[in-house]
mmCIF file of C-alpha atoms and ligand atoms in Angstrom:
data_model
loop_
_atom_site.group_PDB
_atom_site.id
_atom_site.type_symbol
_atom_site.label_atom_id
_atom_site.label_comp_id
_atom_site.label_asym_id
_atom_site.label_seq_id
_atom_site.Cartn_x
_atom_site.Cartn_y
_atom_site.Cartn_z
ATOM 1 C CA MET A 1 -39.945 -7.556 65.947
ATOM 2 C CA ALA A 2 -43.378 -9.572 66.324
ATOM 3 C CA LEU A 3 -42.362 -13.257 67.240
ATOM 4 C CA ASP A 4 -42.596 -15.960 64.876
ATOM 5 C CA VAL A 5 -42.510 -19.596 66.153
ATOM 6 C CA ALA A 6 -41.013 -23.041 64.593
ATOM 7 C CA LEU A 7 -42.078 -25.993 65.710
ATOM 8 C CA ASP A 8 -40.273 -29.699 64.874
ATOM 9 C CA ILE A 9 -42.690 -32.399 66.993
ATOM 10 C CA GLY A 10 -40.819 -35.986 66.512
ATOM 11 C CA THR A 11 -40.980 -39.368 66.994
ATOM 12 C CA SER A 12 -38.031 -39.144 69.989
ATOM 13 C CA SER A 13 -37.783 -35.067 70.208
ATOM 14 C CA THR A 14 -39.725 -31.797 70.000
ATOM 15 C CA ARG A 15 -37.547 -28.098 69.150
ATOM 16 C CA LEU A 16 -38.984 -25.653 69.602
ATOM 17 C CA ALA A 17 -37.825 -22.243 67.518
ATOM 18 C CA THR A 18 -38.298 -18.512 67.953
ATOM 19 C CA ASN A 19 -37.173 -15.631 66.054
ATOM 20 C CA GLN A 20 -35.696 -13.101 69.173
ATOM 21 C CA ARG A 21 -34.092 -16.774 70.168
ATOM 22 C CA GLY A 22 -33.662 -19.446 67.984
ATOM 23 C CA VAL A 23 -33.139 -23.432 70.010
ATOM 24 C CA ILE A 24 -35.641 -23.140 72.362
ATOM 25 C CA PHE A 25 -36.532 -26.657 73.878
ATOM 26 C CA ASN A 26 -35.060 -29.574 72.781
ATOM 27 C CA GLU A 27 -36.227 -32.784 74.431
ATOM 28 C CA PRO A 28 -38.536 -36.295 74.388
ATOM 29 C CA THR A 29 -41.735 -35.519 72.862
ATOM 30 C CA LEU A 30 -43.025 -36.421 76.580
ATOM 31 C CA VAL A 31 -45.832 -35.419 78.404
ATOM 32 C CA GLY A 32 -46.710 -35.581 82.236
ATOM 33 C CA ILE A 33 -50.362 -35.009 82.890
ATOM 34 C CA ASP A 34 -52.154 -35.187 85.948
ATOM 35 C CA THR A 35 -54.581 -37.511 85.237
ATOM 36 C CA SER A 36 -57.191 -36.164 88.510
ATOM 37 C CA THR A 37 -57.341 -33.023 87.731
ATOM 38 C CA GLY A 38 -56.306 -32.888 83.363
ATOM 39 C CA GLU A 39 -53.412 -30.646 84.031
ATOM 40 C CA VAL A 40 -49.626 -30.545 82.695
ATOM 41 C CA VAL A 41 -47.536 -31.142 85.120
ATOM 42 C CA ASP A 42 -44.359 -30.993 82.782
ATOM 43 C CA ILE A 43 -42.765 -31.868 79.717
ATOM 44 C CA GLY A 44 -39.714 -33.040 78.130
ATOM 45 C CA TYR A 45 -36.699 -33.579 80.648
ATOM 46 C CA GLY A 46 -39.086 -32.609 82.901
ATOM 47 C CA ALA A 47 -41.574 -35.110 82.412
ATOM 48 C CA THR A 48 -38.779 -37.762 82.376
ATOM 49 C CA ASP A 49 -38.614 -36.693 85.470
ATOM 50 C CA LEU A 50 -41.537 -37.998 86.968
ATOM 51 C CA VAL A 51 -42.042 -40.845 85.843
ATOM 52 C CA GLY A 52 -42.040 -43.960 88.611
ATOM 53 C CA ARG A 53 -41.500 -41.004 91.153
ATOM 54 C CA THR A 54 -44.857 -39.105 91.906
ATOM 55 C CA SER A 55 -47.981 -39.834 92.688
ATOM 56 C CA ARG A 56 -50.014 -42.384 90.985
ATOM 57 C CA HIS A 57 -52.370 -39.319 89.812
ATOM 58 C CA VAL A 58 -49.777 -37.822 87.184
ATOM 59 C CA VAL A 59 -48.653 -40.823 83.678
ATOM 60 C CA VAL A 60 -46.687 -39.743 81.488
ATOM 61 C CA PHE A 61 -47.431 -40.317 77.502
ATOM 62 C CA ARG A 62 -45.015 -40.483 74.543
ATOM 63 C CA PRO A 63 -47.668 -38.644 72.213
ATOM 64 C CA LEU A 64 -46.004 -39.811 68.982
ATOM 65 C CA GLU A 65 -45.842 -43.079 67.899
ATOM 66 C CA LYS A 66 -43.606 -43.640 64.500
ATOM 67 C CA GLY A 67 -43.887 -40.077 63.697
ATOM 68 C CA ALA A 68 -47.470 -39.655 63.748
ATOM 69 C CA THR A 69 -49.408 -38.245 65.735
ATOM 70 C CA VAL A 70 -51.117 -40.883 68.570
ATOM 71 C CA ASP A 71 -53.181 -39.196 70.917
ATOM 72 C CA PHE A 72 -54.479 -35.579 70.015
ATOM 73 C CA ASP A 73 -55.509 -34.294 72.683
ATOM 74 C CA VAL A 74 -51.949 -35.030 74.507
ATOM 75 C CA THR A 75 -50.272 -33.387 71.425
ATOM 76 C CA ALA A 76 -52.322 -29.556 71.916
ATOM 77 C CA ARG A 77 -51.002 -29.790 75.290
ATOM 78 C CA LEU A 78 -47.902 -30.416 74.245
ATOM 79 C CA ILE A 79 -48.441 -27.154 71.418
ATOM 80 C CA THR A 80 -49.573 -25.167 74.008
ATOM 81 C CA THR A 81 -47.529 -26.117 76.467
ATOM 82 C CA LEU A 82 -44.569 -25.044 74.354
ATOM 83 C CA PHE A 83 -45.987 -21.579 72.775
ATOM 84 C CA GLU A 84 -46.423 -21.027 76.981
ATOM 85 C CA ARG A 85 -43.273 -21.481 77.495
ATOM 86 C CA ALA A 86 -42.274 -19.271 73.991
ATOM 87 C CA GLY A 87 -44.413 -16.522 74.855
ATOM 88 C CA VAL A 88 -47.573 -17.423 72.534
ATOM 89 C CA SER A 89 -50.665 -17.053 74.301
ATOM 90 C CA LYS A 90 -54.386 -16.178 72.561
ATOM 91 C CA LEU A 91 -53.593 -13.183 73.623
ATOM 92 C CA SER A 92 -50.102 -12.894 72.264
ATOM 93 C CA ARG A 93 -50.487 -14.742 68.888
ATOM 94 C CA ALA A 94 -47.915 -15.885 67.111
ATOM 95 C CA ARG A 95 -47.204 -16.564 63.196
ATOM 96 C CA VAL A 96 -46.231 -20.472 64.263
ATOM 97 C CA VAL A 97 -44.241 -23.275 60.973
ATOM 98 C CA MET A 98 -44.599 -26.338 61.848
ATOM 99 C CA SER A 99 -42.317 -29.661 59.681
ATOM 100 C CA VAL A 100 -44.598 -33.006 59.318
ATOM 101 C CA PRO A 101 -43.393 -35.574 57.743
ATOM 102 C CA SER A 102 -44.333 -36.577 54.723
ATOM 103 C CA LEU A 103 -46.411 -39.342 55.168
ATOM 104 C CA ALA A 104 -48.707 -37.533 57.667
ATOM 105 C CA THR A 105 -52.263 -37.898 56.814
ATOM 106 C CA ALA A 106 -55.209 -34.966 55.848
ATOM 107 C CA ILE A 107 -56.525 -36.279 59.150
ATOM 108 C CA GLU A 108 -53.407 -35.713 60.589
ATOM 109 C CA ARG A 109 -52.439 -31.881 59.112
ATOM 110 C CA ARG A 110 -55.853 -30.779 60.056
ATOM 111 C CA ALA A 111 -55.094 -31.301 63.842
ATOM 112 C CA LEU A 112 -51.702 -30.003 64.177
ATOM 113 C CA ARG A 113 -53.109 -26.698 62.461
ATOM 114 C CA GLN A 114 -56.309 -26.660 65.033
ATOM 115 C CA ALA A 115 -53.980 -27.734 67.809
ATOM 116 C CA ALA A 116 -50.998 -24.459 67.285
ATOM 117 C CA VAL A 117 -54.710 -22.171 66.030
ATOM 118 C CA GLN A 118 -55.742 -23.034 69.564
ATOM 119 C CA ALA A 119 -52.681 -22.341 71.760
ATOM 120 C CA GLY A 120 -52.141 -19.288 70.170
ATOM 121 C CA ALA A 121 -50.826 -19.369 66.202
ATOM 122 C CA ARG A 122 -52.403 -16.141 64.327
ATOM 123 C CA GLU A 123 -51.066 -17.918 60.850
ATOM 124 C CA VAL A 124 -49.818 -21.857 60.890
ATOM 125 C CA SER A 125 -47.802 -23.087 57.623
ATOM 126 C CA LEU A 126 -47.062 -26.285 57.040
ATOM 127 C CA ILE A 127 -43.812 -27.848 56.128
ATOM 128 C CA GLU A 128 -42.793 -31.184 54.909
ATOM 129 C CA ALA A 129 -40.105 -32.506 56.577
ATOM 130 C CA PRO A 130 -37.390 -32.989 53.419
ATOM 131 C CA ILE A 131 -38.422 -29.830 52.404
ATOM 132 C CA ALA A 132 -37.382 -27.773 55.999
ATOM 133 C CA ALA A 133 -33.813 -29.941 56.096
ATOM 134 C CA ALA A 134 -33.649 -29.043 52.236
ATOM 135 C CA ILE A 135 -33.528 -24.584 53.568
ATOM 136 C CA GLY A 136 -31.757 -25.667 56.775
ATOM 137 C CA LEU A 137 -29.446 -27.056 54.916
ATOM 138 C CA GLY A 138 -28.900 -23.881 52.472
ATOM 139 C CA LEU A 139 -29.200 -26.514 49.216
ATOM 140 C CA PRO A 140 -31.057 -24.067 46.274
ATOM 141 C CA ILE A 141 -34.161 -25.938 46.027
ATOM 142 C CA GLN A 142 -35.648 -23.394 43.818
ATOM 143 C CA ASP A 143 -32.926 -23.232 41.312
ATOM 144 C CA PRO A 144 -33.641 -26.199 38.503
ATOM 145 C CA ILE A 145 -30.814 -28.098 39.807
ATOM 146 C CA GLY A 146 -31.532 -31.864 41.492
ATOM 147 C CA SER A 147 -30.823 -31.124 45.538
ATOM 148 C CA ALA A 148 -31.752 -34.985 47.814
ATOM 149 C CA VAL A 149 -31.598 -35.174 51.295
ATOM 150 C CA ALA A 150 -32.740 -37.853 53.707
ATOM 151 C CA VAL A 151 -34.233 -37.300 56.725
ATOM 152 C CA LEU A 152 -33.793 -40.525 59.107
ATOM 153 C CA GLY A 153 -36.275 -39.919 62.303
ATOM 154 C CA ALA A 154 -36.446 -42.479 65.380
ATOM 155 C CA GLY A 155 -40.423 -43.674 64.416
ATOM 156 C CA ALA A 156 -40.161 -41.913 60.036
ATOM 157 C CA SER A 157 -37.505 -42.082 57.781
ATOM 158 C CA GLU A 158 -37.879 -39.958 53.991
ATOM 159 C CA ALA A 159 -36.149 -39.398 51.373
ATOM 160 C CA ALA A 160 -36.715 -37.094 48.715
ATOM 161 C CA LEU A 161 -35.171 -35.048 45.687
ATOM 162 C CA ILE A 162 -35.813 -31.387 45.299
ATOM 163 C CA SER A 163 -35.816 -29.152 42.420
ATOM 164 C CA LEU A 164 -37.529 -25.743 41.792
ATOM 165 C CA GLY A 165 -39.077 -25.602 45.300
ATOM 166 C CA GLY A 166 -40.703 -29.408 45.326
ATOM 167 C CA ILE A 167 -40.473 -32.577 45.815
ATOM 168 C CA VAL A 168 -40.037 -34.418 42.655
ATOM 169 C CA THR A 169 -39.478 -38.030 43.919
ATOM 170 C CA SER A 170 -39.840 -39.865 47.128
ATOM 171 C CA GLY A 171 -40.078 -41.827 49.412
ATOM 172 C CA ALA A 172 -41.003 -42.681 52.959
ATOM 173 C CA ARG A 173 -41.635 -45.349 55.992
ATOM 174 C CA ARG A 174 -42.953 -45.282 59.005
ATOM 175 C CA LEU A 175 -39.861 -46.954 60.108
ATOM 176 C CA GLY A 176 -35.990 -45.833 61.756
ATOM 177 C CA GLY A 177 -34.234 -45.393 65.340
ATOM 178 C CA ASN A 178 -36.533 -46.966 67.309
ATOM 179 C CA ASP A 179 -37.216 -49.489 65.615
ATOM 180 C CA LEU A 180 -33.165 -50.129 66.191
ATOM 181 C CA ASP A 181 -34.025 -49.968 69.234
ATOM 182 C CA ASN A 182 -36.524 -52.479 69.751
ATOM 183 C CA ALA A 183 -34.948 -55.155 67.324
ATOM 184 C CA ILE A 184 -32.439 -55.579 69.775
ATOM 185 C CA ALA A 185 -34.270 -55.780 72.484
ATOM 186 C CA THR A 186 -36.008 -58.391 71.030
ATOM 187 C CA LEU A 187 -33.475 -60.270 69.556
ATOM 188 C CA LEU A 188 -31.397 -59.923 72.946
ATOM 189 C CA ARG A 189 -34.616 -61.718 75.181
ATOM 190 C CA MET A 190 -34.527 -64.390 73.189
ATOM 191 C CA ARG A 191 -31.027 -64.874 72.771
ATOM 192 C CA GLN A 192 -29.975 -64.474 76.123
ATOM 193 C CA GLY A 193 -33.247 -64.419 78.230
ATOM 194 C CA VAL A 194 -32.621 -60.958 79.727
ATOM 195 C CA VAL A 195 -35.174 -57.610 79.138
ATOM 196 C CA VAL A 196 -32.372 -54.161 79.336
ATOM 197 C CA ALA A 197 -33.528 -51.358 79.881
ATOM 198 C CA PRO A 198 -34.650 -48.111 76.015
ATOM 199 C CA ALA A 199 -31.264 -46.342 77.625
ATOM 200 C CA THR A 200 -29.343 -49.221 77.304
ATOM 201 C CA LEU A 201 -30.642 -50.364 74.040
ATOM 202 C CA GLU A 202 -29.784 -47.543 72.516
ATOM 203 C CA MET A 203 -26.766 -46.909 74.067
ATOM 204 C CA LEU A 204 -25.987 -50.394 72.650
ATOM 205 C CA LYS A 205 -26.557 -49.562 68.813
ATOM 206 C CA MET A 206 -24.626 -46.226 69.496
ATOM 207 C CA THR A 207 -21.436 -47.369 70.786
ATOM 208 C CA LEU A 208 -22.228 -51.320 69.098
ATOM 209 C CA GLY A 209 -23.489 -50.649 66.502
ATOM 210 C CA SER A 210 -22.513 -50.308 62.366
ATOM 211 C CA ALA A 211 -24.776 -50.358 59.199
ATOM 212 C CA LEU A 212 -21.411 -52.102 57.428
ATOM 213 C CA GLY A 213 -21.722 -54.940 60.387
ATOM 214 C CA SER A 214 -18.662 -53.905 61.107
ATOM 215 C CA THR A 215 -17.622 -55.332 65.390
ATOM 216 C CA ASN A 216 -14.296 -54.949 65.590
ATOM 217 C CA GLY A 217 -15.173 -57.691 68.489
ATOM 218 C CA GLY A 218 -16.829 -55.360 70.222
ATOM 219 C CA VAL A 219 -18.278 -56.427 73.252
ATOM 220 C CA GLU A 220 -20.241 -54.023 76.170
ATOM 221 C CA LYS A 221 -21.416 -55.465 79.480
ATOM 222 C CA VAL A 222 -24.800 -53.624 80.916
ATOM 223 C CA PRO A 223 -27.884 -54.302 83.349
ATOM 224 C CA ALA A 224 -30.723 -56.054 82.677
ATOM 225 C CA ARG A 225 -33.030 -58.926 83.963
ATOM 226 C CA THR A 226 -33.884 -62.234 83.551
ATOM 227 C CA VAL A 227 -37.751 -62.761 82.047
ATOM 228 C CA GLU A 228 -38.739 -65.689 82.877
ATOM 229 C CA ARG A 229 -37.940 -64.398 87.387
ATOM 230 C CA GLY A 230 -37.127 -60.479 86.692
ATOM 231 C CA GLU A 231 -34.433 -61.183 88.666
ATOM 232 C CA PRO A 232 -30.891 -58.558 87.654
ATOM 233 C CA VAL A 233 -28.169 -59.022 86.161
ATOM 234 C CA GLU A 234 -24.954 -57.916 84.781
ATOM 235 C CA VAL A 235 -25.144 -59.366 80.733
ATOM 236 C CA GLU A 236 -21.810 -59.678 77.802
ATOM 237 C CA VAL A 237 -23.920 -57.752 74.561
ATOM 238 C CA SER A 238 -21.614 -58.225 71.292
ATOM 239 C CA ALA A 239 -21.645 -55.815 68.732
ATOM 240 C CA GLU A 240 -22.603 -58.693 66.059
ATOM 241 C CA LEU A 241 -25.384 -60.123 67.819
ATOM 242 C CA VAL A 242 -26.400 -55.674 67.628
ATOM 243 C CA ASN A 243 -25.476 -55.215 63.932
ATOM 244 C CA GLN A 244 -27.395 -58.786 62.926
ATOM 245 C CA ALA A 245 -30.273 -57.242 65.330
ATOM 246 C CA MET A 246 -30.310 -54.142 63.291
ATOM 247 C CA SER A 247 -29.906 -55.231 59.832
ATOM 248 C CA GLU A 248 -33.289 -55.403 58.244
ATOM 249 C CA VAL A 249 -34.467 -52.008 59.538
ATOM 250 C CA VAL A 250 -31.120 -50.599 57.757
ATOM 251 C CA ALA A 251 -31.347 -52.584 54.526
ATOM 252 C CA GLN A 252 -35.624 -50.760 54.246
ATOM 253 C CA THR A 253 -33.682 -47.773 54.861
ATOM 254 C CA VAL A 254 -31.031 -48.359 52.106
ATOM 255 C CA ARG A 255 -34.084 -49.545 49.856
ATOM 256 C CA LEU A 256 -35.808 -46.475 50.875
ATOM 257 C CA ILE A 257 -33.120 -44.153 49.368
ATOM 258 C CA GLN A 258 -32.365 -46.325 46.206
ATOM 259 C CA GLU A 259 -36.589 -46.140 44.855
ATOM 260 C CA CYS A 260 -36.085 -42.352 45.855
ATOM 261 C CA LEU A 261 -32.847 -42.326 43.629
ATOM 262 C CA ALA A 262 -34.059 -44.280 40.461
ATOM 263 C CA ASP A 263 -36.834 -42.489 39.851
ATOM 264 C CA ALA A 264 -35.616 -39.486 39.910
ATOM 265 C CA PRO A 265 -35.828 -37.888 35.874
ATOM 266 C CA PRO A 266 -32.487 -38.555 33.870
ATOM 267 C CA ASP A 267 -30.870 -34.873 34.252
ATOM 268 C CA LEU A 268 -32.125 -34.674 38.504
ATOM 269 C CA SER A 269 -29.976 -37.738 38.271
ATOM 270 C CA GLN A 270 -27.334 -36.677 37.088
ATOM 271 C CA ASP A 271 -27.305 -33.430 39.864
ATOM 272 C CA VAL A 272 -27.950 -36.183 42.336
ATOM 273 C CA SER A 273 -24.646 -37.949 41.264
ATOM 274 C CA ALA A 274 -23.094 -34.209 40.950
ATOM 275 C CA ARG A 275 -23.865 -33.077 43.709
ATOM 276 C CA GLY A 276 -24.067 -36.505 46.774
ATOM 277 C CA LEU A 277 -27.051 -36.638 49.195
ATOM 278 C CA THR A 278 -27.414 -35.276 52.375
ATOM 279 C CA LEU A 279 -28.628 -37.067 54.978
ATOM 280 C CA VAL A 280 -30.368 -35.643 58.052
ATOM 281 C CA GLY A 281 -31.727 -36.789 62.040
ATOM 282 C CA GLY A 282 -30.749 -38.771 64.698
ATOM 283 C CA HIS A 283 -30.883 -41.214 63.114
ATOM 284 C CA ALA A 284 -28.812 -41.012 60.352
ATOM 285 C CA LEU A 285 -25.938 -41.027 63.321
ATOM 286 C CA VAL A 286 -25.603 -44.670 63.165
ATOM 287 C CA ASN A 287 -22.049 -45.649 63.014
ATOM 288 C CA ASP A 288 -20.782 -45.938 59.093
ATOM 289 C CA PHE A 289 -23.912 -45.663 57.881
ATOM 290 C CA ALA A 290 -23.666 -43.118 55.765
ATOM 291 C CA GLU A 291 -20.582 -45.224 53.762
ATOM 292 C CA LEU A 292 -23.122 -47.846 53.666
ATOM 293 C CA ILE A 293 -25.651 -46.289 51.562
ATOM 294 C CA ALA A 294 -22.871 -44.169 49.913
ATOM 295 C CA ALA A 295 -21.635 -47.512 48.568
ATOM 296 C CA SER A 296 -25.615 -48.539 48.394
ATOM 297 C CA THR A 297 -26.087 -46.846 45.591
ATOM 298 C CA GLY A 298 -23.230 -45.102 44.234
ATOM 299 C CA VAL A 299 -23.477 -41.435 44.905
ATOM 300 C CA GLN A 300 -21.013 -39.407 47.260
ATOM 301 C CA VAL A 301 -23.959 -39.050 50.605
ATOM 302 C CA VAL A 302 -22.583 -36.456 53.455
ATOM 303 C CA LEU A 303 -23.894 -36.586 57.102
ATOM 304 C CA ALA A 304 -25.055 -32.845 58.180
ATOM 305 C CA PRO A 305 -23.640 -31.437 61.155
ATOM 306 C CA HIS A 306 -25.483 -32.391 64.087
ATOM 307 C CA PRO A 307 -28.222 -33.260 61.664
ATOM 308 C CA ASP A 308 -30.737 -33.572 64.461
ATOM 309 C CA VAL A 309 -31.894 -29.807 64.492
ATOM 310 C CA VAL A 310 -31.646 -29.266 61.341
ATOM 311 C CA VAL A 311 -35.196 -29.680 60.217
ATOM 312 C CA ILE A 312 -35.948 -26.993 63.332
ATOM 313 C CA GLN A 313 -32.966 -24.986 61.300
ATOM 314 C CA GLY A 314 -35.337 -24.663 58.031
ATOM 315 C CA LEU A 315 -38.225 -24.310 59.496
ATOM 316 C CA LEU A 316 -35.840 -20.880 61.118
ATOM 317 C CA ALA A 317 -34.918 -19.644 57.765
ATOM 318 C CA CYS A 318 -38.855 -20.605 56.480
ATOM 319 C CA LEU A 319 -39.396 -17.845 59.133
ATOM 320 C CA GLU A 320 -37.380 -15.277 58.631
ATOM 321 C CA GLU A 321 -37.659 -15.743 54.815
ATOM 322 C CA MET A 322 -41.732 -14.954 55.109
ATOM 323 C CA SER A 323 -40.876 -11.398 56.865
ATOM 324 C CA ALA A 324 -38.832 -10.270 55.360
ATOM 325 C CA LEU A 325 -41.579 -11.180 52.047
ATOM 326 C CA HIS A 326 -44.582 -9.366 54.787
ATOM 327 C CA ALA A 327 -41.679 -6.655 55.213
ATOM 328 C CA LEU A 328 -42.052 -6.107 51.146
ATOM 329 C CA PHE A 329 -45.506 -6.346 50.733
ATOM 330 C CA ARG A 330 -45.865 -3.787 53.903
ATOM 331 C CA GLY A 331 -43.646 -1.844 51.898
ATOM 332 C CA LEU A 332 -46.076 -1.191 48.563
ATOM 333 C CA ASP A 333 -49.081 -0.740 50.895
ATOM 334 C CA ASP A 334 -47.297 2.643 51.699
HETATM 335 N N1 ATP B 1 -24.775 -41.392 67.985
HETATM 336 C C1 ATP B 1 -26.099 -42.141 67.945
HETATM 337 N N2 ATP B 1 -25.946 -43.578 67.201
HETATM 338 C C2 ATP B 1 -27.035 -44.176 66.315
HETATM 339 N N3 ATP B 1 -28.540 -43.160 66.712
HETATM 340 C C3 ATP B 1 -29.253 -42.796 67.149
HETATM 341 C C4 ATP B 1 -27.527 -41.756 68.273
HETATM 342 N N4 ATP B 1 -28.148 -40.486 68.251
HETATM 343 C C5 ATP B 1 -29.265 -40.598 68.234
HETATM 344 N N5 ATP B 1 -30.178 -41.725 67.694
HETATM 345 C C6 ATP B 1 -31.431 -42.000 67.357
HETATM 346 O O1 ATP B 1 -32.181 -40.443 66.264
HETATM 347 C C7 ATP B 1 -33.423 -40.924 66.694
HETATM 348 C C8 ATP B 1 -33.803 -39.723 67.165
HETATM 349 O O2 ATP B 1 -33.126 -38.810 65.701
HETATM 350 P P1 ATP B 1 -34.669 -37.661 65.595
HETATM 351 O O3 ATP B 1 -34.388 -36.655 67.231
HETATM 352 O O4 ATP B 1 -33.985 -37.294 64.615
HETATM 353 O O5 ATP B 1 -36.283 -38.407 65.526
HETATM 354 P P2 ATP B 1 -37.887 -37.968 66.104
HETATM 355 O O6 ATP B 1 -37.351 -36.203 65.675
HETATM 356 O O7 ATP B 1 -37.734 -37.219 67.213
HETATM 357 O O8 ATP B 1 -38.256 -38.024 65.093
HETATM 358 P P3 ATP B 1 -39.418 -38.794 64.064
HETATM 359 O O9 ATP B 1 -38.568 -37.600 62.944
HETATM 360 O O10 ATP B 1 -38.978 -40.325 63.100
HETATM 361 O O11 ATP B 1 -40.343 -37.819 64.104
HETATM 362 C C9 ATP B 1 -33.421 -42.201 68.293
HETATM 363 O O12 ATP B 1 -33.843 -42.943 67.608
HETATM 364 C C10 ATP B 1 -31.809 -42.082 68.172
HETATM 365 O O13 ATP B 1 -31.572 -42.599 69.257
HETATM 366 MG MG1 MG B 2 -37.917 -35.507 62.964
#
C-alpha cells in the first residue's frame, strides 16, 4: 500500500496521520531549533521540554499565530521533521492532504504546498478546515441538503454551511481559545496585579470558565508572580473574573456563527433547523459553549466527541476516498 499522509497544522497543536498507521502525532506546534547549526532539535512535546533547559543556542519557535503561519521557514522545518517521522522523504514520496483555515491567504497556501513538496510530497491537496471537519463527522456534504459545522480552534474560528460538496455560506475570524487565555491574563494583571503561567491560564479557563457565565461560586488557588516585583505569590481566582474576561471573545464567536446561519438560503436554513450544527475544535470544549450557541441561534448544537481530532480524521477519510478513485482509474487503464 502506497504511503499517504494527512496533516493539520494548528496554532496550538499539530496532527499527523498516515493511511497505514492512523494518527501518529498530536502534539503542540513547537519547533526547537539549534540556531548555531540551523538543525531541528525536537518538535512537539520534545520541544516543550527544551524550553529554558538547554544551551542558549536552542530556541523554541511557535510558527503559527491566529491560525496563520508567521514563520514559513520554521513551518517548513516542522513539516520536514513530521514527514521524516511518517517515513516520507524526497526518495520515498507520498500523497499529502493538508487542512488550511478558510482565511488562509494565497501566499500562505502556496508556501505550505511548497514546503510539503520539498519535504517529500508527490502531490498536495489543500482542504479548508470546515470541509475536512464535515467529512470527519461523516456529514452528507455531497447531498443537496445543508450541513452546518463550526471549527473553533486556538487561533481561528470558522463556521460553514455546506451543501453539494461546497461551502454555501461561511464566517471566519482570527479568534479562538488563545484569545480567551490572553483575556484572562489581562484581567488578572489589571485586577489582581499578578502574572500567571500560560498553562495556568488554560486550566482556569477549563475549570472555572462558562460561556453562559455560570459560576457556582467557583474559585481556584493558583501560583502567580506580582507585576511590580515579580515575587512568587498564591492568588485566588474567581469564576466571575474568568467569565468576565471570556465574555467578549465568546460573544464574537457566537456572532460569527449567527451571521453564517443568517446568510443561508431558506431551504438550507430549514435543513440546519432540522439537523442541527456540530461544533469541533478544542475551543468548542469551553463549558456551556454548545448551550449558549444553541440558545443564540435557535438551532440544535452538538459538540463532537473528541473535537480536536475531527479535522485530521476528515483528512484521512479524504485520502481513502482518493485512493479508491485512483484504484478505479487504474482499473480502467488495464
Ligand atoms: N476543555 C477545554 N475547555 C476550554 N478550552 C479548551 C479545552 N480543551 C482545549 N481547549 C482549547 O482549545 C484550543 C486548542 O484547540 P485546537 O487544538 O482545535 O486548536 P488548533 O487546531 O491548534 O488551532 P487553530 O485551528 O485555531 O489554528 C486551545 O486554545 C485550548 O486551550
Ligand atoms: Mg485547528
